[in-house]
């Protein structure tokens, strides 16, 4: 009987997975390092579930208020980052009530318990959720999603603080640091960043910030750093101070990922912009104080089916070098906005239809073309920032995740921009020179095979002959704890593996190796070795010429280091 019960559960699980995700296909294709194609991890939102109003409806199955609170907490902490706060879907499938109610509680319980080949974790069978919690979630998903509160000008100004007004800040640099070679290192789980001296490897300061800082962006002048946490808190850090520290802060929403400052000639350091996941909007601020100036919603129609979407989240933002504009990715609608800030009171916005689920990206080496991943659509959109139009949509696979990408001169195809992927081992090289290599422009000219899927970042430098590819989300520890290095002049020979975590000589912990970042001179590459909050982590510095270990940076204050941003390279879009 036990055997038959197990067989029934397995068959039912397979049937449900097929019904929700379609036939098994490339999503389960094996690659070196495991079945990671199409996978995504359960991702939390930084929104406090207690802020979202309960929506127990008569159309859904019976639930107590206490059960609904449990479901809401689990969903916000584990599911919303992938499926969206309003369950409209993005990296994960949509889970709106028109889909979930016809499936029913038993169907959903099996789906939640066993996961799916498209990558949803097996929350029940893994032990992450109890049988009771799985049952609560199956019923919770059949009720309307609770909506978090909005966050407008009044809420922003209530959080806005200027610790050091502009007139009281230094009029000249008050320290001896080589500012251009400072690294801003995200300390993910401690809600801080570490400022490190790239010349001495010493910690300059630990700055309290928002939770899980997503990116650091220097101002056009290089004096200020703008960091944004996933909880939508922005800190502005003055690098001229005797000890660089925060001089202003603001919370622009409940969840966010992106911040940038104006770079066009004549507007340097004038404006900052931040985009929110919730509420779905962006805000332009005075770049000297972070005072909010203009808020714009991104709610609207999807570019293809032209259906209204209530939660189009703002992903990557870059500052144009060709016009006084910010280029803003709107994730769920597949639209790219060119936000012109010449007249801040009367914003002029050009909308470009690209592809859904826009995420991250970076410039080609001329800083004219912005290449950005539409990750779940398996495309890279190319925006001509000079002519202000969509130049191309390039097919890639599977779930491109370039970070900012990597630019180099290919010995055969000329200038290329590279992206790695979450879902497979592909490293895709796209031609970027329509003037001198027209036949290769905006085409995937070569696909290299890395160690496996689960890559988040790829990196090189104009002075380097090496291309580095991380794989921190690969399920195989030898792969997640190392990095692949390709010789740009001899790509055909494959990659060399650098055992970064082994070099770090840490104790227990996952020791995921993430985000290569060069120093200003392009002679060193820094890696984060990311373990748990209670476990030892480290930064590892590699000599780019010899590929030998140069330095291991350990300090009890380096808690869960992840992203690293060299001031000079980030300021000048060098990658």
XYZ file of C-alpha atoms in Angstrom:
575
model
C 0.000 0.000 0.000
C 2.828 2.362 0.910
C 4.493 1.656 -2.440
C 1.250 2.303 -4.337
C 0.711 5.519 -2.422
C 4.189 6.695 -3.350
C 3.628 5.762 -6.990
C 0.310 7.626 -7.024
C 1.942 10.751 -5.578
C 4.712 10.611 -8.152
C 2.297 10.190 -11.057
C 0.045 12.936 -9.756
C 3.046 15.206 -9.324
C 4.143 14.567 -12.919
C 0.643 15.228 -14.225
C 0.401 18.513 -12.344
C 3.834 19.623 -13.464
C 2.901 18.895 -17.070
C -0.381 20.719 -16.728
C 1.223 23.842 -15.313
C 4.486 23.940 -17.214
C 3.804 22.091 -20.436
C 5.707 19.044 -21.696
C 9.136 18.311 -20.362
C 11.690 19.767 -22.729
C 14.939 21.666 -22.604
C 14.083 22.794 -19.103
C 15.309 19.440 -17.830
C 18.270 19.113 -20.148
C 21.396 18.044 -18.291
C 24.486 20.187 -18.337
C 27.827 19.890 -16.616
C 26.981 20.586 -13.023
C 23.394 19.419 -12.823
C 19.833 20.118 -13.909
C 19.728 23.866 -13.528
C 18.192 24.871 -16.836
C 15.240 27.137 -16.286
C 15.695 26.984 -12.538
C 15.090 29.758 -10.095
C 15.377 29.942 -6.354
C 12.603 30.830 -3.957
C 13.136 34.543 -3.521
C 11.821 36.737 -0.717
C 10.437 40.223 -0.915
C 11.518 42.873 1.566
C 7.915 43.985 2.073
C 6.624 43.404 5.575
C 3.676 41.011 5.105
C 1.958 42.691 8.032
C 1.575 45.812 5.873
C -0.531 43.979 3.293
C -4.284 43.902 3.907
C -5.920 40.489 4.239
C -8.114 39.475 1.283
C -10.010 36.383 2.477
C -12.826 35.985 -0.038
C -15.874 33.746 -0.223
C -14.715 32.384 -3.599
C -11.651 30.729 -2.091
C -11.566 27.712 0.248
C -12.189 28.244 3.942
C -9.323 29.818 5.867
C -9.044 31.357 9.305
C -7.459 34.773 9.703
C -4.544 33.095 11.462
C -4.016 30.692 8.534
C -4.168 33.545 6.040
C -1.490 35.397 8.018
C 0.723 32.296 7.887
C 0.195 31.982 4.130
C 0.901 35.653 3.565
C 4.131 35.481 5.559
C 5.363 32.382 3.712
C 4.479 33.838 0.313
C 6.179 37.184 0.928
C 9.286 35.567 2.411
C 9.741 32.764 -0.133
C 7.727 33.313 -3.278
C 7.010 36.966 -4.102
C 10.433 37.770 -5.529
C 9.832 35.281 -8.362
C 6.049 35.217 -8.786
C 5.468 38.901 -7.971
C 3.707 40.489 -5.028
C 0.404 40.366 -6.944
C 1.214 36.874 -8.270
C 1.232 38.019 -11.912
C 4.441 36.082 -12.575
C 7.898 36.992 -13.843
C 10.758 34.573 -13.232
C 8.109 32.278 -11.772
C 4.731 31.353 -13.271
C 1.611 33.498 -12.649
C -0.447 32.310 -9.700
C -3.575 34.435 -10.022
C -6.920 33.054 -8.835
C -8.224 32.448 -12.369
C -5.437 29.845 -12.610
C -5.294 28.507 -9.065
C -9.001 28.077 -8.264
C -9.779 25.739 -11.198
C -6.786 23.598 -10.181
C -8.063 23.116 -6.641
C -6.401 22.498 -3.311
C -5.201 18.904 -3.869
C -3.618 19.825 -7.196
C -1.798 22.816 -5.710
C -0.598 20.847 -2.693
C 1.235 18.383 -4.926
C 2.713 21.211 -6.992
C 3.977 23.029 -3.894
C 5.214 19.803 -2.347
C 7.192 18.444 -5.307
C 8.120 21.606 -7.248
C 8.490 21.617 -11.022
C 11.027 20.963 -13.792
C 10.857 24.681 -14.612
C 12.778 25.188 -11.411
C 10.314 25.809 -8.592
C 11.754 24.385 -5.367
C 10.169 21.286 -3.854
C 9.046 23.102 -0.746
C 7.315 20.148 0.905
C 9.436 17.131 0.029
C 12.604 19.075 0.862
C 11.330 19.746 4.370
C 11.285 23.535 3.908
C 7.522 23.578 4.542
C 5.548 21.259 6.795
C 2.534 19.301 5.564
C 0.282 21.802 7.347
C 2.059 24.776 5.752
C 1.756 23.201 2.282
C -1.985 22.823 2.861
C -2.265 26.451 4.008
C -0.367 27.664 0.933
C -2.555 25.642 -1.430
C -5.637 27.342 -0.003
C -3.985 30.766 0.318
C -3.193 30.850 -3.405
C -6.898 30.532 -4.202
C -7.679 33.836 -2.487
C -6.998 37.246 -3.988
C -3.447 38.434 -3.289
C -3.151 40.974 -0.482
C -1.959 44.330 -1.786
C 0.841 46.177 0.049
C 0.423 49.903 0.694
C 1.469 52.514 -1.834
C 4.525 54.671 -1.212
C 4.348 58.239 -2.439
C 6.015 61.586 -1.861
C 4.801 61.943 1.721
C 6.091 58.500 2.709
C 9.423 59.146 1.012
C 9.906 62.500 2.730
C 9.142 60.924 6.100
C 12.229 58.721 5.639
C 14.453 61.355 4.008
C 17.444 62.402 6.103
C 20.377 64.648 5.247
C 23.019 63.845 7.844
C 25.524 66.307 6.380
C 24.088 69.147 4.259
C 26.019 70.030 1.076
C 27.274 73.300 2.522
C 28.854 71.468 5.473
C 30.622 68.838 3.405
C 34.347 69.043 2.597
C 35.385 71.437 -0.156
C 38.368 69.214 -0.951
C 39.354 65.598 -0.398
C 40.136 65.142 3.312
C 41.800 61.716 3.155
C 44.739 60.044 1.442
C 42.802 57.198 -0.148
C 43.100 56.460 -3.850
C 39.370 57.014 -4.289
C 39.264 55.671 -7.822
C 40.475 52.265 -6.577
C 38.071 51.925 -3.659
C 35.752 48.902 -3.715
C 32.202 49.054 -2.381
C 31.393 45.523 -1.183
C 27.837 44.453 -0.386
C 27.516 42.725 2.987
C 24.215 41.173 2.082
C 22.716 39.863 5.305
C 24.095 42.481 7.700
C 22.526 45.441 5.891
C 25.867 47.134 5.293
C 28.554 47.810 2.742
C 32.288 47.606 3.301
C 34.499 50.238 1.716
C 37.874 48.667 0.947
C 41.097 50.321 -0.124
C 42.037 48.535 -3.339
C 45.700 49.445 -2.877
C 46.181 48.176 0.694
C 43.258 45.671 0.942
C 42.262 47.334 4.222
C 38.701 48.127 5.296
C 38.153 51.893 5.273
C 34.701 51.842 6.836
C 31.628 49.678 7.354
C 28.547 51.726 6.444
C 25.044 50.846 7.625
C 22.692 50.706 4.646
C 19.503 48.966 3.556
C 19.113 45.201 3.554
C 20.903 43.231 0.816
C 22.364 46.148 -1.138
C 21.767 45.320 -4.775
C 24.122 47.738 -6.496
C 26.502 50.633 -5.887
C 26.702 53.422 -8.451
C 29.258 56.268 -8.264
C 28.247 59.778 -9.252
C 29.564 61.088 -12.564
C 32.334 62.942 -10.705
C 33.288 59.870 -8.693
C 32.956 61.699 -5.377
C 29.723 60.106 -4.180
C 28.517 56.532 -3.995
C 24.808 55.721 -4.213
C 23.837 52.332 -2.795
C 20.351 50.821 -2.794
C 19.100 47.909 -0.731
C 16.368 45.496 -1.664
C 14.280 47.228 0.986
C 14.436 50.379 -1.219
C 16.675 52.334 1.128
C 19.269 54.530 -0.594
C 22.432 55.816 1.064
C 24.600 58.541 -0.413
C 28.253 58.200 0.677
C 30.788 61.025 0.429
C 34.247 59.685 -0.458
C 35.910 63.067 0.256
C 35.276 62.815 4.011
C 38.149 61.931 6.321
C 36.335 58.649 6.859
C 33.897 58.182 3.971
C 30.366 57.740 5.275
C 26.687 58.344 4.547
C 25.619 61.990 4.155
C 21.994 61.427 3.056
C 19.445 58.619 2.913
C 15.888 57.955 1.791
C 13.533 55.012 1.418
C 11.886 55.208 -2.009
C 9.459 52.292 -1.634
C 9.070 48.911 -0.001
C 11.269 46.921 -2.404
C 13.770 48.003 -5.043
C 16.872 47.035 -7.036
C 18.245 49.980 -9.053
C 19.809 53.406 -8.655
C 21.772 55.618 -11.062
C 22.960 59.226 -11.459
C 22.959 61.613 -14.423
C 26.075 61.509 -16.610
C 25.299 63.612 -19.681
C 27.551 66.657 -20.111
C 26.207 69.589 -18.154
C 24.089 67.390 -15.880
C 26.834 65.559 -13.992
C 25.840 64.920 -10.362
C 22.575 66.841 -10.847
C 19.990 64.046 -10.605
C 19.712 60.572 -9.168
C 17.046 58.042 -10.081
C 15.810 54.914 -8.340
C 13.359 52.289 -9.535
C 11.096 50.239 -7.291
C 9.710 46.727 -7.389
C 6.941 47.931 -5.080
C 5.247 50.202 -5.682
C 6.004 49.862 -9.407
C 7.437 53.304 -10.084
C 10.618 55.335 -10.353
C 11.620 58.520 -8.579
C 14.057 61.231 -9.661
C 15.923 62.959 -6.843
C 18.262 65.889 -6.298
C 21.646 64.158 -6.476
C 23.193 66.376 -3.794
C 20.625 65.603 -1.088
C 18.370 62.735 -2.313
C 15.319 64.995 -2.014
C 12.577 63.415 -4.186
C 11.618 65.645 -7.108
C 9.467 63.595 -9.500
C 7.686 60.233 -9.146
C 6.349 58.296 -12.148
C 4.307 55.096 -12.119
C 5.161 52.201 -14.446
C 1.746 50.527 -14.316
C 0.311 49.976 -17.765
C -0.044 47.651 -20.724
C 2.300 44.844 -21.718
C 4.106 45.528 -24.979
C 2.877 42.418 -26.798
C -0.625 41.380 -25.713
C -1.391 44.940 -24.532
C -3.008 43.714 -21.343
C -2.975 45.856 -18.228
C -0.325 44.846 -15.690
C -0.607 46.229 -12.148
C 2.950 45.385 -11.064
C 5.566 46.195 -13.738
C 8.735 46.304 -11.668
C 11.696 48.550 -12.472
C 14.847 46.535 -13.132
C 18.143 47.937 -14.491
C 18.646 51.680 -14.988
C 21.599 53.200 -16.841
C 22.496 56.805 -17.602
C 22.781 57.692 -21.285
C 26.029 59.232 -22.515
C 24.364 60.563 -25.707
C 21.338 62.440 -24.323
C 20.217 63.831 -20.946
C 18.287 60.631 -20.301
C 17.967 57.638 -18.038
C 17.308 54.282 -19.725
C 14.847 52.378 -17.547
C 13.927 48.676 -17.882
C 10.317 47.825 -17.028
C 10.417 44.134 -16.286
C 6.910 42.696 -16.737
C 5.681 44.892 -19.600
C 8.828 44.408 -21.683
C 9.194 48.147 -22.249
C 12.331 50.257 -22.092
C 11.810 53.894 -21.163
C 14.073 56.749 -22.226
C 13.391 59.270 -19.479
C 14.617 62.727 -20.516
C 15.413 64.941 -17.529
C 16.032 68.272 -19.318
C 12.677 69.576 -18.039
C 12.147 67.785 -14.757
C 8.695 69.275 -14.254
C 7.510 68.036 -17.639
C 9.208 64.693 -18.168
C 9.559 63.547 -21.759
C 9.481 59.742 -21.918
C 10.097 57.672 -25.043
C 8.775 54.114 -24.807
C 10.498 51.305 -26.711
C 8.853 47.885 -26.995
C 11.448 45.168 -26.453
C 10.657 41.850 -24.753
C 9.153 40.792 -21.460
C 10.988 40.230 -18.203
C 13.755 42.751 -18.799
C 16.432 42.440 -16.155
C 20.064 43.568 -16.161
C 22.565 44.641 -18.801
C 25.356 47.018 -19.767
C 26.973 49.107 -22.479
C 29.051 48.035 -25.445
C 32.556 49.456 -25.350
C 31.557 52.617 -27.273
C 28.845 53.441 -24.698
C 26.353 53.937 -27.500
C 24.509 50.605 -27.378
C 22.827 49.268 -24.249
C 22.488 45.461 -24.259
C 20.016 44.115 -21.735
C 18.694 40.652 -20.921
C 15.005 39.854 -21.161
C 15.786 36.804 -19.117
C 12.675 34.606 -19.179
C 12.111 35.499 -22.835
C 15.651 34.288 -23.610
C 16.567 37.404 -25.534
C 19.006 40.276 -25.355
C 17.569 43.632 -26.405
C 19.926 46.163 -27.983
C 19.096 49.865 -27.575
C 20.786 52.524 -29.712
C 21.025 55.351 -27.172
C 22.114 57.862 -29.813
C 19.262 57.280 -32.269
C 16.950 56.355 -29.360
C 15.543 53.170 -30.851
C 15.529 49.391 -30.605
C 18.443 48.153 -32.686
C 17.905 44.396 -32.352
C 16.556 41.472 -30.355
C 19.098 38.663 -30.141
C 18.020 35.106 -29.270
C 19.978 33.502 -26.422
C 19.338 30.693 -23.980
C 18.652 29.835 -21.218
C 17.809 32.770 -18.900
C 20.672 35.153 -19.725
C 22.076 36.915 -16.667
C 24.964 39.171 -17.722
C 25.251 41.570 -14.810
C 26.747 44.353 -16.892
C 28.246 41.901 -19.363
C 31.789 41.809 -20.712
C 33.301 43.644 -23.707
C 36.360 42.505 -25.640
C 37.807 42.274 -29.130
C 37.301 38.791 -30.516
C 40.218 37.624 -32.689
C 37.786 36.591 -35.439
C 34.524 38.535 -35.013
C 35.721 41.925 -33.766
C 34.160 43.722 -30.776
C 31.733 41.509 -28.825
C 29.685 41.718 -25.628
C 29.269 38.537 -23.599
C 26.606 37.153 -21.294
C 26.477 33.962 -19.258
C 23.251 32.277 -18.129
C 21.362 30.934 -15.170
C 19.849 27.997 -17.022
C 22.748 26.378 -18.865
C 26.486 26.470 -19.488
C 26.248 28.845 -22.466
C 28.479 31.909 -22.654
C 27.049 33.849 -25.589
C 29.166 36.335 -27.523
C 27.232 39.009 -29.453
C 28.864 41.173 -32.126
C 28.620 44.910 -31.329
C 30.323 46.742 -34.219
C 27.885 47.675 -37.013
C 30.468 49.987 -38.615
C 33.507 47.785 -39.234
C 32.034 44.307 -38.634
C 28.526 44.758 -39.974
C 28.120 41.080 -40.851
C 28.574 40.147 -37.178
C 26.620 42.970 -35.537
C 23.779 41.985 -33.219
C 24.263 38.273 -33.818
C 25.327 35.511 -31.457
C 28.642 34.917 -33.220
C 29.920 32.249 -30.820
C 28.639 30.237 -27.877
C 31.245 28.978 -25.424
C 30.570 26.234 -22.893
C 31.373 27.139 -19.314
C 31.337 24.932 -16.224
C 27.551 24.783 -16.007
C 24.410 26.792 -15.348
C 23.812 29.036 -12.373
C 26.010 31.910 -13.521
C 25.278 35.442 -12.328
C 28.223 37.501 -13.602
C 30.794 37.586 -16.373
C 33.722 39.997 -16.499
C 36.821 41.167 -18.329
C 38.772 44.443 -18.633
C 40.327 46.352 -21.578
C 43.796 45.529 -20.208
C 43.035 41.855 -19.592
C 43.301 38.855 -21.905
C 40.995 36.802 -19.669
C 37.233 36.313 -19.464
C 35.890 35.240 -16.039
C 32.565 33.420 -15.528
C 31.134 32.648 -12.078
C 28.547 29.923 -11.259
C 27.414 30.587 -7.651
C 23.927 29.081 -8.129
C 25.101 25.790 -9.620
C 23.983 22.829 -7.470
C 27.415 21.169 -7.625
C 29.759 22.541 -4.947
C 32.976 22.175 -6.972
C 31.368 24.429 -9.603
C 29.676 26.963 -7.302
C 32.944 27.319 -5.362
C 35.162 27.994 -8.376
C 35.325 30.188 -11.463
C 36.000 29.485 -15.148
C 38.581 31.569 -17.017
C 38.812 31.739 -20.812
C 41.830 33.011 -22.743
C 40.309 35.631 -25.065
C 42.982 35.022 -27.703
C 42.425 31.272 -27.671
C 38.792 30.669 -26.786
C 38.695 27.305 -28.534
C 40.886 25.646 -25.939
C 38.162 25.995 -23.308
C 38.423 27.278 -19.773
C 40.720 26.941 -16.833
C 39.200 26.450 -13.376
C 40.368 28.589 -10.460
C 39.531 27.011 -7.042
C 38.686 30.330 -5.401
C 36.907 28.921 -2.326
C 39.732 26.436 -1.729
C 42.219 29.306 -1.822
C 40.122 31.181 0.741
C 40.636 28.310 3.236
C 37.376 28.845 5.090
C 35.478 26.566 7.449
C 32.004 25.172 6.875
C 29.482 26.932 4.668
C 28.314 27.023 1.043
C 31.289 29.218 0.023
C 29.667 30.370 -3.247
C 32.084 32.317 -5.447
C 30.372 35.351 -6.936
C 30.999 38.445 -9.079
C 34.485 38.964 -10.442
C 35.474 42.646 -10.299
C 38.698 44.232 -11.566
C 40.745 46.869 -9.806
C 41.233 50.207 -11.548
C 44.451 49.170 -13.305
C 42.994 45.925 -14.640
C 45.751 43.882 -13.011
C 43.724 42.150 -10.281
C 40.368 40.401 -10.084
C 38.439 40.325 -6.809
C 35.958 37.566 -5.914
C 33.501 37.206 -3.054
C 33.410 33.854 -1.270
C 29.878 34.009 0.116
C 28.872 31.802 3.040
C 26.095 32.045 5.629
C 25.580 34.911 8.050
C 27.026 32.905 10.943
C 29.848 31.433 8.835
C 33.179 32.857 7.737
C 33.321 34.507 4.323
C 36.184 36.192 2.483
C 37.361 38.199 -0.506
C 39.933 36.599 -2.775
C 42.240 38.643 -5.024
C 43.763 36.987 -8.107
C 46.628 38.248 -10.265
C 45.072 38.609 -13.711
C 48.305 37.975 -15.621
C 49.389 34.796 -13.817
C 45.970 33.598 -12.546
C 47.659 32.965 -9.215
C 46.342 33.779 -5.757
C 47.486 37.208 -4.632
C 45.561 37.950 -1.443
C 42.845 36.556 0.818
C 40.996 39.262 2.755
C 39.369 38.000 5.950
C 37.672 40.039 8.623
C 34.839 39.174 11.011
C 33.022 42.256 9.701
C 32.878 40.814 6.158
C 29.467 39.181 6.646
C 28.007 37.521 3.517
C 29.953 39.575 0.940
C 28.430 39.418 -2.545
C 28.558 42.268 -5.079
C 31.684 44.404 -5.448
C 31.976 47.677 -7.334
C 35.287 49.355 -8.125
C 34.724 53.109 -8.163
C 36.663 53.906 -11.346
C 35.411 51.002 -13.445
C 31.783 51.467 -12.368
C 31.932 55.244 -12.779
C 33.246 54.885 -16.338
C 31.195 51.816 -17.365
C 34.294 49.670 -17.883
C 33.497 45.974 -18.075
